[in-house]
Short mmCIF file of C-alpha atoms and ligand atoms in Angstrom, two decimals:
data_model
loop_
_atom_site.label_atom_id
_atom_site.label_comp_id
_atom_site.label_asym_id
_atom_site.label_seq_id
_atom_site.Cartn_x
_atom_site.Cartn_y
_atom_site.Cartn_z
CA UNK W 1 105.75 -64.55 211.82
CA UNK W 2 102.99 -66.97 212.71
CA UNK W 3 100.40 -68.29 210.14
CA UNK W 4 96.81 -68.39 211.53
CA UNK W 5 95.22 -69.59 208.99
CA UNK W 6 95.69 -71.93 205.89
CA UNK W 7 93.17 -72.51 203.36
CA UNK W 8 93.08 -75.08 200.21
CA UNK W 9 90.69 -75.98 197.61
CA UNK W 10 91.35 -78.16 195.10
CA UNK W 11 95.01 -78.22 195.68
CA UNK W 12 96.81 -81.55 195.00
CA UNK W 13 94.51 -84.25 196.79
CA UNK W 14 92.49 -81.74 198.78
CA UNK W 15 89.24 -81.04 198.04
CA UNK W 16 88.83 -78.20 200.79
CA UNK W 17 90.45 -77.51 204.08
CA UNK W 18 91.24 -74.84 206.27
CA UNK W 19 93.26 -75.21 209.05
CA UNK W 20 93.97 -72.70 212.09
CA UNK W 21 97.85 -73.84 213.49
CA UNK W 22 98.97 -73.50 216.64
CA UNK W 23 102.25 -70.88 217.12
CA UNK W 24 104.34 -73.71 217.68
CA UNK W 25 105.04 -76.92 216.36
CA UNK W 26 102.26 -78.37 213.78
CA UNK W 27 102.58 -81.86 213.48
CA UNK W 28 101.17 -83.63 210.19
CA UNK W 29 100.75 -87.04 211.03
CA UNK W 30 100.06 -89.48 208.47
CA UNK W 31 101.08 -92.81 206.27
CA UNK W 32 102.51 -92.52 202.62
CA UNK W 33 100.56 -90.43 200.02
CA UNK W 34 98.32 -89.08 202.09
CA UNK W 35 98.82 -85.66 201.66
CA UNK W 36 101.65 -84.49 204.14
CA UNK W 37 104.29 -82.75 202.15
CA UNK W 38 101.28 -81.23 200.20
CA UNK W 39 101.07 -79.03 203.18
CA UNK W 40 104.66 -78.07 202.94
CA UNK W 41 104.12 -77.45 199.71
CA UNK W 42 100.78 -75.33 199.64
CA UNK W 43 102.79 -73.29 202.88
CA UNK W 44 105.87 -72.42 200.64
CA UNK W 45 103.89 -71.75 197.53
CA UNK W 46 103.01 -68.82 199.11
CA UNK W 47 106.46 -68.00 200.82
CA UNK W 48 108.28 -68.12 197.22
CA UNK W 49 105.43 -68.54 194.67
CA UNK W 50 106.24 -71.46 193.11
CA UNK W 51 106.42 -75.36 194.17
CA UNK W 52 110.04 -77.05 195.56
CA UNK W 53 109.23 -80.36 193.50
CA UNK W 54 107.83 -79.19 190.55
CA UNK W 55 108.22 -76.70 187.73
CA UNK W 56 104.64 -77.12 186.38
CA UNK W 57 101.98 -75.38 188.66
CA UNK W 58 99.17 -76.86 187.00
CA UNK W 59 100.30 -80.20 188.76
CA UNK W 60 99.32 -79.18 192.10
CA UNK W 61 95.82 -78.14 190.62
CA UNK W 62 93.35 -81.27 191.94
CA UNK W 63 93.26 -83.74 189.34
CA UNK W 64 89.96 -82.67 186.73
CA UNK W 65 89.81 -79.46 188.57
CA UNK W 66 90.16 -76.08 186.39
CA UNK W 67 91.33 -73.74 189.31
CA UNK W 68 93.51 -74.65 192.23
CA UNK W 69 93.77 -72.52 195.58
CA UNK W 70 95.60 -71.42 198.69
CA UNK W 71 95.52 -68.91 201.23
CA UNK W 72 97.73 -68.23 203.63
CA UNK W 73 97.09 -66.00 206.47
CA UNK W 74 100.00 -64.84 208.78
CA UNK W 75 100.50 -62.23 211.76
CA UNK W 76 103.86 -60.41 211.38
CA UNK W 77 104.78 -57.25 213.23
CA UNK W 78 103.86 -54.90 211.27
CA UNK W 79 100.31 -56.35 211.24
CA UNK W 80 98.61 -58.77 208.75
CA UNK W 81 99.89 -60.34 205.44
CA UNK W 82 97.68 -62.62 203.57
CA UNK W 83 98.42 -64.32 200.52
CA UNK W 84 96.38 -66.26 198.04
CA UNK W 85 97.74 -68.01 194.94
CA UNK W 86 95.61 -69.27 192.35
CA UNK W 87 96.43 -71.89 189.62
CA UNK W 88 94.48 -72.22 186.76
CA UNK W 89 94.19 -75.10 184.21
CA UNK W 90 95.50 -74.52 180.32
CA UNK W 91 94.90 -70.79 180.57
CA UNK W 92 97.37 -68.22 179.64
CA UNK W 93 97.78 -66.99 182.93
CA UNK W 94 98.52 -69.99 185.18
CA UNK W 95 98.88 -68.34 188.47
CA UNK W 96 97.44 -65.58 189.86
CA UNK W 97 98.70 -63.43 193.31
CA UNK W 98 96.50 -61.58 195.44
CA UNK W 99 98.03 -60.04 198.24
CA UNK W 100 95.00 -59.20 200.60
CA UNK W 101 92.06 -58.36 198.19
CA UNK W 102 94.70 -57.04 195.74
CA UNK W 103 95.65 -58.35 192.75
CA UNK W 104 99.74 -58.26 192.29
CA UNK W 105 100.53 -57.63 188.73
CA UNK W 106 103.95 -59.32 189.15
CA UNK W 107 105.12 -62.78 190.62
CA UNK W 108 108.05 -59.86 192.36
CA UNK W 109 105.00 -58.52 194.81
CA UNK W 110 104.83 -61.59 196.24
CA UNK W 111 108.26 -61.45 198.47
CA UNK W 112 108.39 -59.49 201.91
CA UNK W 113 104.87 -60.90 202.74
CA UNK W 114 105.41 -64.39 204.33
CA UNK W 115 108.66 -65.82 204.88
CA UNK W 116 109.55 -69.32 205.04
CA UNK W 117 112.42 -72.18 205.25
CA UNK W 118 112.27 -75.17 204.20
CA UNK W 119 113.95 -78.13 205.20
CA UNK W 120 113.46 -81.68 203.22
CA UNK W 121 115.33 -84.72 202.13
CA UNK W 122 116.23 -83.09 198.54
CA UNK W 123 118.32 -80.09 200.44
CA UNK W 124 120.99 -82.73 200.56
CA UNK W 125 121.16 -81.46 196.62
CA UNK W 126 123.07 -78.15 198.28
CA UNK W 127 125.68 -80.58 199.18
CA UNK W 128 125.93 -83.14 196.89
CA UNK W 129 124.45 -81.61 193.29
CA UNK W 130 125.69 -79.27 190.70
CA UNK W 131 126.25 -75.20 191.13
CA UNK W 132 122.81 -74.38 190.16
CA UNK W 133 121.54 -75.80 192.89
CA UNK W 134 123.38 -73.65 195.33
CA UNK W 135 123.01 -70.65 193.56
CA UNK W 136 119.08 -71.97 193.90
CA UNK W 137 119.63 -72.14 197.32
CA UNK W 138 121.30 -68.27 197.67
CA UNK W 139 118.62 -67.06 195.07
CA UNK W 140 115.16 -68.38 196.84
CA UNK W 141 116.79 -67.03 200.45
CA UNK W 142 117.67 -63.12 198.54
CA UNK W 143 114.61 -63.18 196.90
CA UNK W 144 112.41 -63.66 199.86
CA UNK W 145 114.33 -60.57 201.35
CA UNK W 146 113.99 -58.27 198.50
CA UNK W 147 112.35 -57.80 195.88
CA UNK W 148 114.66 -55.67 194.12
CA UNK W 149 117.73 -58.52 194.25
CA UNK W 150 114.67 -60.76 192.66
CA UNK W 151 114.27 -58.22 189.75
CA UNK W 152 117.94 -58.28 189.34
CA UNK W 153 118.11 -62.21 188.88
CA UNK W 154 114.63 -62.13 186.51
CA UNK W 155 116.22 -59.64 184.34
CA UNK W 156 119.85 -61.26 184.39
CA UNK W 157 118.11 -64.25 183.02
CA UNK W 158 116.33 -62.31 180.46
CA UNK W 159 119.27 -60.27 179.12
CA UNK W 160 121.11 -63.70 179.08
CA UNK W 161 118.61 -65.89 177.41
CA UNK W 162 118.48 -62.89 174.56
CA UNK W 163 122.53 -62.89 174.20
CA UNK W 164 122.44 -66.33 173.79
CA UNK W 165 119.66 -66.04 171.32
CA UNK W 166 121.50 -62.96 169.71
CA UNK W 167 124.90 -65.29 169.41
CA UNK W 168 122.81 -68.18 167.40
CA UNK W 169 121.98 -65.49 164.79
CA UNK W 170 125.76 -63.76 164.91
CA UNK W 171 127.03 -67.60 163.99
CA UNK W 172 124.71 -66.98 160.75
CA UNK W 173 125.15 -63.44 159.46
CA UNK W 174 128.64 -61.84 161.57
CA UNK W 175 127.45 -58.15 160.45
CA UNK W 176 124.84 -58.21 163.39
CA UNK W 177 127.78 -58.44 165.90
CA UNK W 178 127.05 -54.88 167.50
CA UNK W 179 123.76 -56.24 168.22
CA UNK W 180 125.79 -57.93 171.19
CA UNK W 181 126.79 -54.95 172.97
CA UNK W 182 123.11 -53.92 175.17
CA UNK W 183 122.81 -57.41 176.16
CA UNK W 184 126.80 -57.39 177.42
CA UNK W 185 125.70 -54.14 179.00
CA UNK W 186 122.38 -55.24 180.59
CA UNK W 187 123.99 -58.75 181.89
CA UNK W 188 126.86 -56.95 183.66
CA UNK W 189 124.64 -53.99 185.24
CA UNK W 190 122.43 -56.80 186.83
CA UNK W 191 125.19 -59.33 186.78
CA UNK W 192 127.30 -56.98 189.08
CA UNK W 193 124.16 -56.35 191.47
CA UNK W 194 123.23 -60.18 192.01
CA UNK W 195 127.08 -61.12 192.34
CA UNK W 196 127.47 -58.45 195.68
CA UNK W 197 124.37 -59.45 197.37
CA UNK W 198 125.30 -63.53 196.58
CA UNK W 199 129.06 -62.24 197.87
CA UNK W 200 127.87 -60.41 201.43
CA UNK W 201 125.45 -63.33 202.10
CA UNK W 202 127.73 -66.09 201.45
CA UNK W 203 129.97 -64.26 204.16
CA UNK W 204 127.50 -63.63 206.48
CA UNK W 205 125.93 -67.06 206.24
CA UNK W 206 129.37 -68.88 206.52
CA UNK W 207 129.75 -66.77 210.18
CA UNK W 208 126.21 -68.00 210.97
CA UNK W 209 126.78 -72.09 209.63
CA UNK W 210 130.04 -72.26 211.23
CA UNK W 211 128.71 -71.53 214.34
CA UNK W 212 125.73 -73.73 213.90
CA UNK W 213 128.39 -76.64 213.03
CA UNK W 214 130.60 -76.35 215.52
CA UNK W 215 127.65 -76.55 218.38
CA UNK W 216 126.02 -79.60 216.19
CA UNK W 217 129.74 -80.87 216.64
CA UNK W 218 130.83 -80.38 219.51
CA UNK W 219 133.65 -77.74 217.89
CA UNK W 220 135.01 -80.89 215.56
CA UNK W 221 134.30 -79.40 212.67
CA UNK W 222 134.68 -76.11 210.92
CA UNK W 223 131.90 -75.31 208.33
CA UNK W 224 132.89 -72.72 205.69
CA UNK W 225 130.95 -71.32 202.71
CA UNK W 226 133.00 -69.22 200.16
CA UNK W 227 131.40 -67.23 196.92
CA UNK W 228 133.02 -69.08 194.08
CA UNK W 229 133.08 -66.49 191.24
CA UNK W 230 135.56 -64.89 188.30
CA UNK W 231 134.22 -61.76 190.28
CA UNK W 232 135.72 -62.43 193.45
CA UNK W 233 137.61 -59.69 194.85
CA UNK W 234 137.02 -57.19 191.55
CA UNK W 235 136.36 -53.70 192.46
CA UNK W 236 134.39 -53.15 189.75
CA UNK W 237 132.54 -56.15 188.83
CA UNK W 238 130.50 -54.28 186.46
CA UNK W 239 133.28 -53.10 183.92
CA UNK W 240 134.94 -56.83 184.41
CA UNK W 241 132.20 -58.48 183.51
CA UNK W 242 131.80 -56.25 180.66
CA UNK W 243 135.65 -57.25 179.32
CA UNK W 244 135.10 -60.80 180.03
CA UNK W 245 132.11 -61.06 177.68
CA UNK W 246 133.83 -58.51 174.85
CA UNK W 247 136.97 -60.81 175.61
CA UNK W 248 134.92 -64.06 174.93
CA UNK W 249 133.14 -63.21 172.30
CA UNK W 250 134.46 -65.25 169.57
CA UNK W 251 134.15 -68.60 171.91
CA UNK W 252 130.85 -67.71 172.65
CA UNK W 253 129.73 -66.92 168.99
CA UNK W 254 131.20 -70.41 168.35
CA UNK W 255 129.35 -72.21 171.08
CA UNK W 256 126.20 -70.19 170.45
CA UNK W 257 126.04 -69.62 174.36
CA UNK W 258 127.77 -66.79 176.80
CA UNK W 259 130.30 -68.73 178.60
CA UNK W 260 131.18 -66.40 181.32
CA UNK W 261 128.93 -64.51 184.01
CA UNK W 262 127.33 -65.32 187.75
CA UNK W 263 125.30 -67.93 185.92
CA UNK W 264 128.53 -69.89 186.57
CA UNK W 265 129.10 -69.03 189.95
CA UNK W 266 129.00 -71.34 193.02
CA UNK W 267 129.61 -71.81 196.49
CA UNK W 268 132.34 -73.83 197.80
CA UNK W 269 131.24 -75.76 201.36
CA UNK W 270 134.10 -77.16 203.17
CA UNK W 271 134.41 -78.60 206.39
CA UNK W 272 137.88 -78.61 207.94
CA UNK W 273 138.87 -77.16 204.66
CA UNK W 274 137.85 -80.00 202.70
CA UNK W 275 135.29 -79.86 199.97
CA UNK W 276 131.94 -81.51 201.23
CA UNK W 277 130.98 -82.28 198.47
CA UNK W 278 133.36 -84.41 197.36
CA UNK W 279 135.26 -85.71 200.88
CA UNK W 280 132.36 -85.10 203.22
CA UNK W 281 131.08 -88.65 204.75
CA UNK W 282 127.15 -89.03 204.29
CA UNK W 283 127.14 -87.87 207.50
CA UNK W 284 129.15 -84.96 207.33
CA UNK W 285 126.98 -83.81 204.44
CA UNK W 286 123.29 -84.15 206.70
CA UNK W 287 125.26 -82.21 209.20
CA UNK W 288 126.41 -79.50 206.97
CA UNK W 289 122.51 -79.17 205.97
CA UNK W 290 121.49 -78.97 208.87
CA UNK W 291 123.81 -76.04 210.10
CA UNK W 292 123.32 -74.27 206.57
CA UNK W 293 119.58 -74.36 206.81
CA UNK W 294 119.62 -73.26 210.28
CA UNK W 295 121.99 -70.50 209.44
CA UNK W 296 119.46 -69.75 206.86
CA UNK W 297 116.91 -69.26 209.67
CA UNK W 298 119.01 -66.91 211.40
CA UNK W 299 119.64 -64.54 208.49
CA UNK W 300 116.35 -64.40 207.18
CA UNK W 301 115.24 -63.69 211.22
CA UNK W 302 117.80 -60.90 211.54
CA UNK W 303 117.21 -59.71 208.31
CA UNK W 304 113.39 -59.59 208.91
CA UNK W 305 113.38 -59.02 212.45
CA UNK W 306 111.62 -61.52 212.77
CA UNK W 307 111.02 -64.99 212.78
CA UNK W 308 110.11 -66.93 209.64
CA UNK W 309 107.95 -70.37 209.73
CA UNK W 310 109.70 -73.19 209.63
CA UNK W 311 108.70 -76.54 207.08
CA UNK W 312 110.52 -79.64 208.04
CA UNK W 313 109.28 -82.13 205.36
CA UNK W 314 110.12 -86.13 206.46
CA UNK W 315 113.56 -84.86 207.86
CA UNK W 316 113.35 -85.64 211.15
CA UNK W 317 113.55 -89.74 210.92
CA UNK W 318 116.73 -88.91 209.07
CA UNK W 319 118.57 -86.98 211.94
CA UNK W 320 120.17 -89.10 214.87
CA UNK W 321 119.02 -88.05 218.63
CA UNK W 322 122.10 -85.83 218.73
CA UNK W 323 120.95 -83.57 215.68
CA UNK W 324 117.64 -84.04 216.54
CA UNK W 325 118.02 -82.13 220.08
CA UNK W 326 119.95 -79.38 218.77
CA UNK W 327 117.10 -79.02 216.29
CA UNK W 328 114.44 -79.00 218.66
CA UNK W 329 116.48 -76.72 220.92
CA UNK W 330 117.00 -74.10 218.34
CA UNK W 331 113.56 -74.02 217.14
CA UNK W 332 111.43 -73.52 220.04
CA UNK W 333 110.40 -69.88 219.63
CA UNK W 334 109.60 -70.55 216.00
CA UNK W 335 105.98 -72.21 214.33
CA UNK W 336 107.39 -75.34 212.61
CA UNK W 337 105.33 -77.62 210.29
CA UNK W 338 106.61 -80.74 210.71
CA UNK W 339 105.66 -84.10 208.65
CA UNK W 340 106.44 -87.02 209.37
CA UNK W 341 104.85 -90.94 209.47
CA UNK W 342 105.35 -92.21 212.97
CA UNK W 343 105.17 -89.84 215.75
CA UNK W 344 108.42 -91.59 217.71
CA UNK W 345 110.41 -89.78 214.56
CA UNK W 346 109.82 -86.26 216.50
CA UNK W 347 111.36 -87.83 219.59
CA UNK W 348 111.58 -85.37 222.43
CA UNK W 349 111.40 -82.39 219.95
CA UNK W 350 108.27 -80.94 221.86
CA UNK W 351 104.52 -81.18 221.50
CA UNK W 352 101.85 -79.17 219.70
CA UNK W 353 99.15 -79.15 217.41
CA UNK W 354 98.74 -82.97 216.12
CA UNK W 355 96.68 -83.35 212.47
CA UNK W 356 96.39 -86.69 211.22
CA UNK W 357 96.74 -86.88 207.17
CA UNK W 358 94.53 -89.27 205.62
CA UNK W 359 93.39 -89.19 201.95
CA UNK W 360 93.66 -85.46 201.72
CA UNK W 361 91.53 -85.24 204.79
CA UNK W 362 92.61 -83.58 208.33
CA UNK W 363 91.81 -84.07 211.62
CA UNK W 364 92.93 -82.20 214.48
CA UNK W 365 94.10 -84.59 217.28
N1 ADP S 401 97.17 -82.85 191.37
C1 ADP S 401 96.76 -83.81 192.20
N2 ADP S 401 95.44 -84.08 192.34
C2 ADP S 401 95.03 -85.05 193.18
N3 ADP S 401 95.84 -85.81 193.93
C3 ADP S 401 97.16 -85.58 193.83
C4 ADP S 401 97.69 -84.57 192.97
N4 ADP S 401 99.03 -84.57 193.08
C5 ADP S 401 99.33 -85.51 193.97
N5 ADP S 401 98.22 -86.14 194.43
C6 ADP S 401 98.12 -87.21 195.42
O1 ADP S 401 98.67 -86.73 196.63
C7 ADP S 401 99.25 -87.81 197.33
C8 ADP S 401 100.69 -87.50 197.69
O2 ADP S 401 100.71 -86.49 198.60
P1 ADP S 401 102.02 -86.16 199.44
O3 ADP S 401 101.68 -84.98 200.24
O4 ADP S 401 103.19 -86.11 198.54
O5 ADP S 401 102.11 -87.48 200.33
P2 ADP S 401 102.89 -87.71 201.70
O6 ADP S 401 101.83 -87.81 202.74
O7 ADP S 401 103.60 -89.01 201.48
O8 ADP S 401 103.82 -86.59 201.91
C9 ADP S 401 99.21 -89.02 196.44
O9 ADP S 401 98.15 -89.84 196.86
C10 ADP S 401 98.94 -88.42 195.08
O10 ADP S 401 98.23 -89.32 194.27
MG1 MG S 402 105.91 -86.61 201.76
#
């Protein structure tokens, strides 16, 4: 995939641009707070439909501004795609989708059109935060595959947030205990559909990081992911999900909350056999994000057949020449966006289109 054209108007601290990239590397050039990662950000607003540093879309509306705007234009194989996302100020409806001249009734329409990964200081989270933010990291890469596994998780969350509701009022009155049994029912249909697709990709992406590794290693290190899950290795995960939460229903009425599901779940990442996380030197742990986004490249391209764009947001002062090379080296056949504030930080990763950030103005170099 290769975008061709980006447009923003009153997004974050631009007022209006439009940019046309080159199919390569994009370079955005530019000191603190001028408007870099704002890029990044506008580029995988439309890949995902929402921000990666912020839960409230009407931040990245220009300050005083009622509507905020981006288009993205890309060339795929199969011809076209454009998306535009619209923001909008203390209305009911805070974002809008239009896919072409269309208007998408549902965030859901949004997936399969452009397809992005990005790469940023906070991915260092996979390693070194909680569960939900691998799970984040398994959810955003399924859902920009298909929209059906992003249904799956949106109604999941639903079914769970009523149960939960549904247990405070149990706690009060006990005779409204059948009331349970849809919600069990819903959460272990679409419980039981997230878990396999989470399961088959953790596989398939621990093939594709180990490999990375061991190349970014020089065969040191062996990289595993594994699905951590009460649903490993069930046959039916549907029917033992289903006893779980009839089993723990009395703990759950107690705690007001359901206390088993794939809400729970997480991925183990171990290199050598050791848990990252917790025995992984701070190098280790930029390695290990390295080969797990770059595995997530590769899925996402064989799962597309194609490539998707690439967003590398401030990363590359962090990586040493070594991982830096290997970078560059992998990436040349895909369009990159690339931030960063001194143009030594790209070192010998290859040259392209240079913009130079100032004050949420552009200027093509
Ligand atoms: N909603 C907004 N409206 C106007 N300006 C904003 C908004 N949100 C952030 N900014 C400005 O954008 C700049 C930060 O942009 P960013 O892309 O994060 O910088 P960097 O170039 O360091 O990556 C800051 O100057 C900030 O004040
Ligand atoms: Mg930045």
């Amino acid at each position: 995939m290769k975008v061709d054209s980006l447009i923003l108007k009153d997004f974050r601290n631009y007022e209006g641009v439009q940019i046309t990239p080159g199919p390569g590397m994009n370079v955005f050039i530019g000191s603190n707070a001028q408007g870099k990662t704002n890029i990044v950000e506008a580029l995988h607003l439309c890949c995902v439909g929402r921000s990666h540093r912020t839960s409230r879309d009407d931040e990245m509306i220009r300050w005083e501004q009622p509507f905020g705007r981006v288009t993205v234009r890309a060339a795929q194989q199969d011809g076209t795609h454009e998306v535009t996302i619209i923001l909008a100020r203390g209305q009911k409806k805070k974002k809008n989708i239009k896919i072409g001249e269309r208007k998408a009734e549902r965030i859901g329409e949004l997936f399969g059109h452009l397809c992005g990964v990005l790469f940023s200081p906070e991915d260092l989270l996979i390693i070194k935060g909680g569960p939900a933010e691998r799970r984040r990291f398994l959810d955003m890469l399924l859902s920009q595959l298909s929209t059906v596994y992003f249904y799956h998780l949106q109604r999941y969350a639903k079914a769970l947030s009523e149960r939960n509701a549904v247990l405070r009022e149990v706690s009060q009155k006990p005779s409204l205990r059948p009331t349970l049994d849809p919600w069990d029912e819903m959460l272990a249909q679409y419980g039981a559909e997230v878990a396999a697709r989470r399961m088959e990709a953790t596989e398939h992406l621990s093939r594709l990081a180990a490999s990375e590794h061991r190349h970014l290693t020089d065969g040191k290190e062996e990289l595993t992911l594994r699905y951590v899950s009460a649903f490993r290795d069930t046959e039916d995960v549907r029917q033992k999900m289903l006893e779980q939460l009839f089993a723990s229903r009395e703990d759950d009425i107690r705690r007001q909350t359901t206390g088993c599901g794939i809400h729970r779940d997480d991925i183990s990442i171990r290199i050598n056999g050791k848990e990252t996380r917790v025995f992984g030197s701070q190098g280790q742990q930029r390695s290990a994000v390295l080969s797990l986004k770059m595995a997530q490249l590769s899925f996402m391209a064989e799962r597309k057949g194609e490539n998707p764009i690439l967003l590398l947001d401030d990363v590359m002062s962090e990586l040493d020449m070594n991982r830096r090379l290997a970078l560059g080296e992998r990436i040349s056949q895909i369009q990159t966006f690339v931030t960063c504030t001194d143009i030594s930080d790209l070192g010998d990763t290859g040259n392209g289109v240079l913009f130079q950030v100032e004050k949420g103005m552009l200027t093509q170099k």
